[in-house]
Amino acid sequence: MTRWTLTLQPHPFQRIDASTLRRSWLADKTQAQIEKSTLVADGMPVPFGDLFRILVNESETDEIIIEGDAERCDGLGALHDRGVFRVLGHVGDYAGASLRGGTLLIGGSAGHFVGAPLASRKSGMSRATIEITGDAGDYVGHRMRRGTIVIAGSAGTHLASSMVAGTIAVGSDIGHQPCIGMRRGTVFLPGASTASLFDSKLTFSAPFDYDASFLSLYQSPMMRRVLHPLIDNVVKRIRADRSVGGQGEILTISQQS
């Protein structure tokens, strides 16, 4: 097994497409080959070694570690398949896009389209886990098929739009129009105002009391922290989106309005 530590170097670029940076891409290359490979930055091919300093070590598990401010790097963790992909700060858009396995850990905030489809693909993440210690932007979990996304902070608009299945938990507030076109799956919103769920949501059910005793079964420390307010309060359940079958569920706290 291998650990790749990639330290982002100072650069003048506005956006870097890092969607090709994944375990399977790194595993079949030597360090010299990685450094000579290219990423696209502001529409131009740039040598990988000009953007990242690379350190390769043996490890008990496959792990990719990104050090430095990666807020302008899009697609980090896209199509990741196994092991841990760890970012020690902020990331750009499309983090964990079309994720297939393993765990993506983001030690800061993320941009838009977390776990959404990558490029022309029709499906978002299909399994695995994404944990974000900060906030996330719009369209988190768009077209998500399976897996788990946990956000300790807030999320933007159109959370879980066209979600097919899976689990999303958001610790703080969310933007407008969540769960539009949600077919199945579960969205935990212990910190969100229920008002944000009902701006013209005629296709959502009315909230009803729900026994959520199963919440204590979650083992992830971050998930347990995010869900803690639900465990200590009366939980309301909302079914959505009835325009596409209404098999999804939203769990929130009854006291909020």
CSV table of C-alpha atoms in Angstrom, one decimal:
chain,number,residue,atom,x,y,z
A,1,MET,CA,0.0,0.0,0.0
A,2,THR,CA,1.1,3.6,-0.6
A,3,ARG,CA,0.7,7.0,0.9
A,4,TRP,CA,1.0,10.0,-1.5
A,5,THR,CA,1.5,13.3,0.2
A,6,LEU,CA,0.9,16.2,-2.3
A,7,THR,CA,1.7,19.7,-1.2
A,8,LEU,CA,0.2,22.4,-3.3
A,9,GLN,CA,2.8,25.0,-4.4
A,10,PRO,CA,2.2,28.8,-4.8
A,11,HIS,CA,0.7,29.3,-8.3
A,12,PRO,CA,-1.0,32.1,-10.3
A,13,PHE,CA,-3.9,30.0,-11.6
A,14,GLN,CA,-7.6,30.8,-10.9
A,15,ARG,CA,-8.8,27.2,-11.3
A,16,ILE,CA,-7.1,23.8,-11.4
A,17,ASP,CA,-8.9,20.7,-12.7
A,18,ALA,CA,-7.7,18.1,-10.3
A,19,SER,CA,-10.3,15.5,-11.2
A,20,THR,CA,-7.7,13.1,-12.7
A,21,LEU,CA,-5.8,13.1,-9.4
A,22,ARG,CA,-7.0,9.8,-7.9
A,23,ARG,CA,-5.5,6.6,-6.5
A,24,SER,CA,-5.8,4.5,-9.6
A,25,TRP,CA,-4.1,7.3,-11.6
A,26,LEU,CA,-1.2,7.6,-9.2
A,27,ALA,CA,-0.7,3.9,-8.5
A,28,ASP,CA,0.6,2.9,-12.0
A,29,LYS,CA,3.2,5.7,-12.1
A,30,THR,CA,6.6,6.4,-10.6
A,31,GLN,CA,7.2,9.6,-8.8
A,32,ALA,CA,9.1,10.9,-11.9
A,33,GLN,CA,6.2,10.0,-14.2
A,34,ILE,CA,3.7,11.8,-11.9
A,35,GLU,CA,5.8,14.9,-11.8
A,36,LYS,CA,6.0,15.0,-15.7
A,37,SER,CA,2.2,14.4,-16.1
A,38,THR,CA,0.0,17.3,-16.6
A,39,LEU,CA,-3.1,18.8,-15.0
A,40,VAL,CA,-5.3,21.5,-16.7
A,41,ALA,CA,-5.0,24.9,-15.0
A,42,ASP,CA,-7.0,27.9,-16.5
A,43,GLY,CA,-7.5,25.8,-19.7
A,44,MET,CA,-3.7,25.1,-20.1
A,45,PRO,CA,-1.7,21.9,-19.5
A,46,VAL,CA,0.7,22.4,-16.6
A,47,PRO,CA,3.3,19.9,-15.3
A,48,PHE,CA,2.1,18.2,-12.1
A,49,GLY,CA,5.4,18.9,-10.5
A,50,ASP,CA,5.0,22.6,-11.0
A,51,LEU,CA,1.8,22.5,-9.0
A,52,PHE,CA,2.5,19.9,-6.3
A,53,ARG,CA,5.5,18.7,-4.3
A,54,ILE,CA,5.2,14.9,-4.1
A,55,LEU,CA,6.3,12.6,-1.3
A,56,VAL,CA,5.6,8.8,-1.7
A,57,ASN,CA,5.8,6.4,1.2
A,58,GLU,CA,4.8,2.9,2.0
A,59,SER,CA,1.6,2.7,4.2
A,60,GLU,CA,-0.7,0.1,5.7
A,61,THR,CA,-3.5,1.5,3.5
A,62,ASP,CA,-3.7,3.5,0.3
A,63,GLU,CA,-4.0,7.1,1.2
A,64,ILE,CA,-3.8,10.5,-0.6
A,65,ILE,CA,-3.1,13.6,1.5
A,66,ILE,CA,-3.4,17.1,0.0
A,67,GLU,CA,-1.6,19.8,1.9
A,68,GLY,CA,-2.0,23.5,1.2
A,69,ASP,CA,-4.9,25.8,0.2
A,70,ALA,CA,-6.8,23.8,-2.5
A,71,GLU,CA,-9.8,26.1,-2.7
A,72,ARG,CA,-9.1,26.7,-6.4
A,73,CYS,CA,-8.7,23.0,-7.1
A,74,ASP,CA,-11.8,21.4,-8.6
A,75,GLY,CA,-12.7,17.7,-8.7
A,76,LEU,CA,-10.5,16.5,-5.8
A,77,GLY,CA,-11.5,13.0,-4.9
A,78,ALA,CA,-13.5,12.6,-8.1
A,79,LEU,CA,-13.9,8.9,-9.0
A,80,HIS,CA,-11.9,7.9,-5.9
A,81,ASP,CA,-12.3,4.1,-5.5
A,82,ARG,CA,-10.7,2.9,-2.2
A,83,GLY,CA,-8.6,4.0,0.7
A,84,VAL,CA,-8.6,7.5,2.2
A,85,PHE,CA,-8.4,10.7,0.2
A,86,ARG,CA,-7.6,13.4,2.8
A,87,VAL,CA,-7.6,17.2,2.2
A,88,LEU,CA,-6.1,19.3,5.0
A,89,GLY,CA,-8.0,22.4,4.1
A,90,HIS,CA,-10.6,23.9,1.7
A,91,VAL,CA,-11.5,22.5,-1.7
A,92,GLY,CA,-13.1,23.8,-4.8
A,93,ASP,CA,-16.1,22.5,-6.7
A,94,TYR,CA,-17.0,18.9,-7.6
A,95,ALA,CA,-15.2,17.3,-4.6
A,96,GLY,CA,-16.0,13.6,-4.6
A,97,ALA,CA,-17.8,13.8,-7.9
A,98,SER,CA,-18.9,10.3,-9.0
A,99,LEU,CA,-17.2,8.9,-5.9
A,100,ARG,CA,-17.0,5.0,-6.2
A,101,GLY,CA,-15.4,3.9,-2.9
A,102,GLY,CA,-13.2,4.7,0.1
A,103,THR,CA,-13.5,7.9,2.2
A,104,LEU,CA,-13.0,11.5,1.3
A,105,LEU,CA,-12.1,13.7,4.3
A,106,ILE,CA,-12.2,17.5,3.9
A,107,GLY,CA,-10.6,19.5,6.7
A,108,GLY,CA,-12.2,22.8,5.6
A,109,SER,CA,-15.1,23.9,3.5
A,110,ALA,CA,-16.1,22.7,0.0
A,111,GLY,CA,-17.5,24.4,-3.1
A,112,HIS,CA,-20.5,23.5,-5.2
A,113,PHE,CA,-21.6,20.0,-6.5
A,114,VAL,CA,-20.1,17.8,-3.7
A,115,GLY,CA,-20.7,14.2,-4.6
A,116,ALA,CA,-22.5,15.2,-7.9
A,117,PRO,CA,-21.9,13.7,-11.3
A,118,LEU,CA,-18.5,14.3,-12.9
A,119,ALA,CA,-18.5,15.9,-16.3
A,120,SER,CA,-21.0,14.2,-18.6
A,121,ARG,CA,-21.8,11.3,-16.3
A,122,LYS,CA,-25.4,10.9,-15.3
A,123,SER,CA,-24.9,9.7,-11.7
A,124,GLY,CA,-23.2,11.2,-8.7
A,125,MET,CA,-21.4,9.3,-6.0
A,126,SER,CA,-22.4,5.6,-5.9
A,127,ARG,CA,-21.0,4.5,-2.6
A,128,ALA,CA,-18.4,5.6,0.0
A,129,THR,CA,-18.3,8.4,2.5
A,130,ILE,CA,-17.6,12.2,2.4
A,131,GLU,CA,-17.0,14.1,5.6
A,132,ILE,CA,-16.6,17.9,5.6
A,133,THR,CA,-15.6,19.8,8.7
A,134,GLY,CA,-16.7,23.2,7.4
A,135,ASP,CA,-19.5,24.3,5.0
A,136,ALA,CA,-20.4,23.2,1.5
A,137,GLY,CA,-21.9,25.1,-1.4
A,138,ASP,CA,-24.9,24.5,-3.7
A,139,TYR,CA,-26.1,21.2,-5.2
A,140,VAL,CA,-24.6,18.9,-2.6
A,141,GLY,CA,-25.5,15.3,-3.4
A,142,HIS,CA,-27.0,16.1,-6.8
A,143,ARG,CA,-28.0,12.8,-8.5
A,144,MET,CA,-26.4,10.9,-5.6
A,145,ARG,CA,-27.1,7.1,-5.9
A,146,ARG,CA,-25.6,5.7,-2.7
A,147,GLY,CA,-23.1,6.5,0.1
A,148,THR,CA,-23.0,9.1,2.9
A,149,ILE,CA,-22.2,12.8,3.0
A,150,VAL,CA,-21.7,14.5,6.4
A,151,ILE,CA,-21.3,18.2,6.7
A,152,ALA,CA,-20.5,19.7,10.1
A,153,GLY,CA,-21.4,23.2,8.9
A,154,SER,CA,-24.0,24.6,6.5
A,155,ALA,CA,-25.0,23.7,2.9
A,156,GLY,CA,-26.2,25.9,0.1
A,157,THR,CA,-29.2,25.7,-2.2
A,158,HIS,CA,-30.6,22.6,-3.9
A,159,LEU,CA,-29.3,20.2,-1.4
A,160,ALA,CA,-30.0,16.5,-2.5
A,161,SER,CA,-31.6,17.6,-5.7
A,162,SER,CA,-32.6,14.6,-7.9
A,163,MET,CA,-31.1,12.3,-5.2
A,164,VAL,CA,-31.7,8.6,-6.0
A,165,ALA,CA,-30.6,7.1,-2.7
A,166,GLY,CA,-28.0,7.5,0.1
A,167,THR,CA,-27.7,9.6,3.2
A,168,ILE,CA,-26.8,13.3,3.8
A,169,ALA,CA,-26.5,15.0,7.2
A,170,VAL,CA,-26.0,18.7,7.5
A,171,GLY,CA,-25.2,20.2,11.0
A,172,SER,CA,-26.2,23.8,10.4
A,173,ASP,CA,-28.6,25.7,8.1
A,174,ILE,CA,-29.2,25.1,4.4
A,175,GLY,CA,-30.2,27.2,1.4
A,176,HIS,CA,-33.5,27.2,-0.5
A,177,GLN,CA,-35.1,24.5,-2.6
A,178,PRO,CA,-33.6,21.4,-0.9
A,179,CYS,CA,-34.6,17.8,-2.0
A,180,ILE,CA,-36.3,18.8,-5.2
A,181,GLY,CA,-36.7,15.6,-7.3
A,182,MET,CA,-35.5,13.4,-4.4
A,183,ARG,CA,-36.6,9.8,-5.2
A,184,ARG,CA,-35.3,7.9,-2.1
A,185,GLY,CA,-32.7,8.3,0.6
A,186,THR,CA,-32.4,10.1,3.9
A,187,VAL,CA,-31.5,13.7,4.6
A,188,PHE,CA,-30.8,14.7,8.3
A,189,LEU,CA,-31.2,18.4,9.0
A,190,PRO,CA,-30.8,18.9,12.8
A,191,GLY,CA,-29.7,22.5,12.4
A,192,ALA,CA,-31.9,23.7,9.6
A,193,SER,CA,-35.1,25.8,9.9
A,194,THR,CA,-38.1,23.9,8.6
A,195,ALA,CA,-39.2,27.2,6.9
A,196,SER,CA,-36.5,26.6,4.3
A,197,LEU,CA,-38.1,23.3,3.5
A,198,PHE,CA,-41.5,24.7,2.6
A,199,ASP,CA,-40.9,27.6,0.2
A,200,SER,CA,-43.5,26.4,-2.3
A,201,LYS,CA,-43.0,22.7,-1.5
A,202,LEU,CA,-46.5,21.4,-2.4
A,203,THR,CA,-44.9,18.1,-3.3
A,204,PHE,CA,-43.6,17.5,0.3
A,205,SER,CA,-45.6,15.9,3.0
A,206,ALA,CA,-46.5,17.7,6.2
A,207,PRO,CA,-44.1,17.0,9.0
A,208,PHE,CA,-45.1,14.2,11.4
A,209,ASP,CA,-43.6,12.8,14.6
A,210,TYR,CA,-41.1,10.1,14.1
A,211,ASP,CA,-39.3,7.6,16.3
A,212,ALA,CA,-35.6,8.0,15.4
A,213,SER,CA,-34.1,5.7,18.0
A,214,PHE,CA,-31.9,4.1,15.4
A,215,LEU,CA,-29.8,7.3,15.3
A,216,SER,CA,-27.6,6.0,18.2
A,217,LEU,CA,-26.4,3.2,15.9
A,218,TYR,CA,-24.2,5.4,13.8
A,219,GLN,CA,-20.5,4.9,14.6
A,220,SER,CA,-18.8,7.8,12.8
A,221,PRO,CA,-17.7,10.4,15.4
A,222,MET,CA,-18.6,13.3,13.0
A,223,MET,CA,-22.0,11.8,12.2
A,224,ARG,CA,-22.8,11.3,15.8
A,225,ARG,CA,-21.9,15.0,16.6
A,226,VAL,CA,-24.1,16.2,13.7
A,227,LEU,CA,-27.0,14.0,14.7
A,228,HIS,CA,-26.8,14.7,18.4
A,229,PRO,CA,-29.6,17.4,18.4
A,230,LEU,CA,-32.0,14.9,16.8
A,231,ILE,CA,-31.3,12.4,19.5
A,232,ASP,CA,-32.1,14.9,22.3
A,233,ASN,CA,-35.3,16.3,20.7
A,234,VAL,CA,-38.6,15.3,19.2
A,235,VAL,CA,-38.0,14.4,15.5
A,236,LYS,CA,-40.2,15.4,12.6
A,237,ARG,CA,-40.2,13.4,9.4
A,238,ILE,CA,-41.1,14.8,6.0
A,239,ARG,CA,-41.6,12.7,2.9
A,240,ALA,CA,-40.3,14.0,-0.4
A,241,ASP,CA,-40.5,14.5,-3.3
A,242,ARG,CA,-44.0,13.2,-4.1
A,243,SER,CA,-43.7,14.4,-7.7
A,244,VAL,CA,-41.3,11.5,-8.3
A,245,GLY,CA,-42.7,8.9,-5.9
A,246,GLY,CA,-42.1,10.5,-2.5
A,247,GLN,CA,-39.9,7.7,-1.0
A,248,GLY,CA,-37.3,10.1,0.3
A,249,GLU,CA,-37.3,11.3,3.9
A,250,ILE,CA,-36.1,14.4,5.7
A,251,LEU,CA,-35.6,14.3,9.5
A,252,THR,CA,-35.5,17.5,11.4
A,253,ILE,CA,-36.3,19.0,14.8
A,254,SER,CA,-40.0,19.8,15.6
A,255,GLN,CA,-39.1,22.9,17.7
A,256,GLN,CA,-37.6,24.8,14.8
A,257,SER,CA,-39.8,26.9,12.5
